[in-house]
Coordinates of C-alpha atoms in Angstrom, one line a residue:
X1380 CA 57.1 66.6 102.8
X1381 CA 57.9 65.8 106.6
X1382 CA 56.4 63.0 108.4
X1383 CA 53.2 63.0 109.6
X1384 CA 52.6 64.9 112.6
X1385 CA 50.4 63.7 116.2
X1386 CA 48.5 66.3 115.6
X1387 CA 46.1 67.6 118.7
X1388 CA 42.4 68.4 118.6
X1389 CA 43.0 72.2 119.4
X1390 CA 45.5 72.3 117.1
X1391 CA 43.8 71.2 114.0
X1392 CA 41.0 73.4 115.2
X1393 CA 43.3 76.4 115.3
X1394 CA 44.9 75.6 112.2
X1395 CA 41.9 75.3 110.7
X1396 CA 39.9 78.3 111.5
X1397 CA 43.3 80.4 110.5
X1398 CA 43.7 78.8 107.2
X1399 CA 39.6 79.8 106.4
X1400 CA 40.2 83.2 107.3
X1401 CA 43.9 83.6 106.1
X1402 CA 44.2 81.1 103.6
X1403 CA 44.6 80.7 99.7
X1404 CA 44.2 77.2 97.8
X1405 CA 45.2 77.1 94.2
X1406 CA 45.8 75.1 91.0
X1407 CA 48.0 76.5 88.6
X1408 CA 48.6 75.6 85.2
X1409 CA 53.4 75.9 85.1
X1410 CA 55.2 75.7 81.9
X1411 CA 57.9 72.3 82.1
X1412 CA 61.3 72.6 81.9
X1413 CA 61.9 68.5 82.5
X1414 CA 60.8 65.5 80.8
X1415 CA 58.0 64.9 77.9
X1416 CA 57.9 67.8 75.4
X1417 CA 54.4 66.5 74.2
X1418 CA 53.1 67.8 77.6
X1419 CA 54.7 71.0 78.2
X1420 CA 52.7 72.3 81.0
X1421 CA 51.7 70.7 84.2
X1422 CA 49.3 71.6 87.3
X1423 CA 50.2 72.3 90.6
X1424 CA 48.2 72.2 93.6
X1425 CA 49.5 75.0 96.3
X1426 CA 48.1 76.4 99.5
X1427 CA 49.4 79.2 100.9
X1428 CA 49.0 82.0 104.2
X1429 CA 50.5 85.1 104.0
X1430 CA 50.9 87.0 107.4
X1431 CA 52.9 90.1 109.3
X1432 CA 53.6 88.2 112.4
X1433 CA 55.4 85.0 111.2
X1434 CA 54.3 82.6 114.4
X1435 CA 52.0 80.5 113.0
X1436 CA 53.3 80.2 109.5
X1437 CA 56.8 78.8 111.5
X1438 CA 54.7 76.1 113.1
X1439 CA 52.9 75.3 110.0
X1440 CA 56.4 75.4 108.6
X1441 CA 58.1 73.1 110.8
X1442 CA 55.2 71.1 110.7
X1443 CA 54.8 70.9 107.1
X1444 CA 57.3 71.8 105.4
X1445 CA 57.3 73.7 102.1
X1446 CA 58.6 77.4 101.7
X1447 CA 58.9 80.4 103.9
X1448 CA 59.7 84.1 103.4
X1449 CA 59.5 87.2 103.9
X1450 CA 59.2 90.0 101.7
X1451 CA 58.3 94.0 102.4
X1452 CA 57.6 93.2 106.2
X1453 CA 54.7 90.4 105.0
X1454 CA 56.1 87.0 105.6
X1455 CA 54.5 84.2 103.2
X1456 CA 54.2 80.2 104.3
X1457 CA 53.7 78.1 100.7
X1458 CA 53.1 74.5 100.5
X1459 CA 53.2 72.3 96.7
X1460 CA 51.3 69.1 96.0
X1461 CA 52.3 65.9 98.4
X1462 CA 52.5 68.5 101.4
X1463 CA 49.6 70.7 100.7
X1464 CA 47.9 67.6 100.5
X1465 CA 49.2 66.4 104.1
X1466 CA 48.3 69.7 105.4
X1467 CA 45.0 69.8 103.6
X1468 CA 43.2 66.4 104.6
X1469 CA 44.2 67.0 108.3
X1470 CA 42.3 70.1 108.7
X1471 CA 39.6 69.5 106.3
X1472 CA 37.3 68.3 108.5
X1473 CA 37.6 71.4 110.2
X1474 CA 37.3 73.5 108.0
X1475 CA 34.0 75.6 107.4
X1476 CA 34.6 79.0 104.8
X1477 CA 37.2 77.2 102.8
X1478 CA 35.9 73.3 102.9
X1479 CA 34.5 72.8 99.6
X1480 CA 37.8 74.0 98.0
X1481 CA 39.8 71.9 100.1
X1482 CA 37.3 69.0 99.0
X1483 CA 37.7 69.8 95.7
X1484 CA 41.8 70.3 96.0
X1485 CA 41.8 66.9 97.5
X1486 CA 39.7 65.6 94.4
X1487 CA 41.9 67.2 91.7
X1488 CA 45.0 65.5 93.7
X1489 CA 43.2 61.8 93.3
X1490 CA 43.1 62.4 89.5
X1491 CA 46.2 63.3 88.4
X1492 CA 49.6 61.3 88.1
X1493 CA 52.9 62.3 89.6
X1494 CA 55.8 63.4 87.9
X1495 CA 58.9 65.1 89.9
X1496 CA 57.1 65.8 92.9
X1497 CA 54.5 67.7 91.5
X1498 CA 50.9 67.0 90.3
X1499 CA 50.5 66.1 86.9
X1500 CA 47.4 66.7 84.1
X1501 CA 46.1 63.7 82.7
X1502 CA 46.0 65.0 78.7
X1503 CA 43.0 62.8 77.0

């Protein structure tokens, strides 16, 4: 994850109303291949845009961080855990179509422990 940006006003507007449009936010369940073997699987928390002009994912890429490529002319911007997180609780506020998933994202982050730079299930 980079550092924190000084984000602008417009910016986080922009950003914002993109991401609701264009945007995916997802938890998903990913087999281990580290660590405990008593907890094999472990949740990650993952946002993602997927575009044909790549301008805006590049800025959200510098910006952000996380992964960019491109693949059959449609170039994809991905962002895991700590970053999504960054990226996610700057624009929230912002956000209108995609806000209570973004709420919820931000819960799920809270109540799980880290492990390897990912987000972690609790097992009870």
């Amino acid at each position: 994850m980079k550092k924190t940006p000084a984000w602008q006003r417009d910016d986080l507007i922009y950003f914002a109303g993109f991401f609701d449009g264009e945007g995916c936010i997802s938890i998903a369940r990913q087999k281990k291949t580290w660590g405990n073997k008593d907890q094999p699987y472990f949740h990650r928390l993952r946002i993602n845009l997927a575009q044909k002009d790549p301008s805006v994912l590049k800025q959200l890429y510098q910006i952000i961080g996380g992964t960019m490529h491109c693949s059959n002319g449609v170039w994809k911007w991905y962002a895991d855990d700590a970053s999504a997180v960054q990226f996610l609780e700057t624009i929230t506020p912002f956000l209108r179509i995609k806000k209570i998933q973004a709420e919820l994202a931000l819960e799920f982050s809270k109540t799980k422990k880290g492990g390897k730079d990912s987000i972690t299930a609790v097992v009870s």
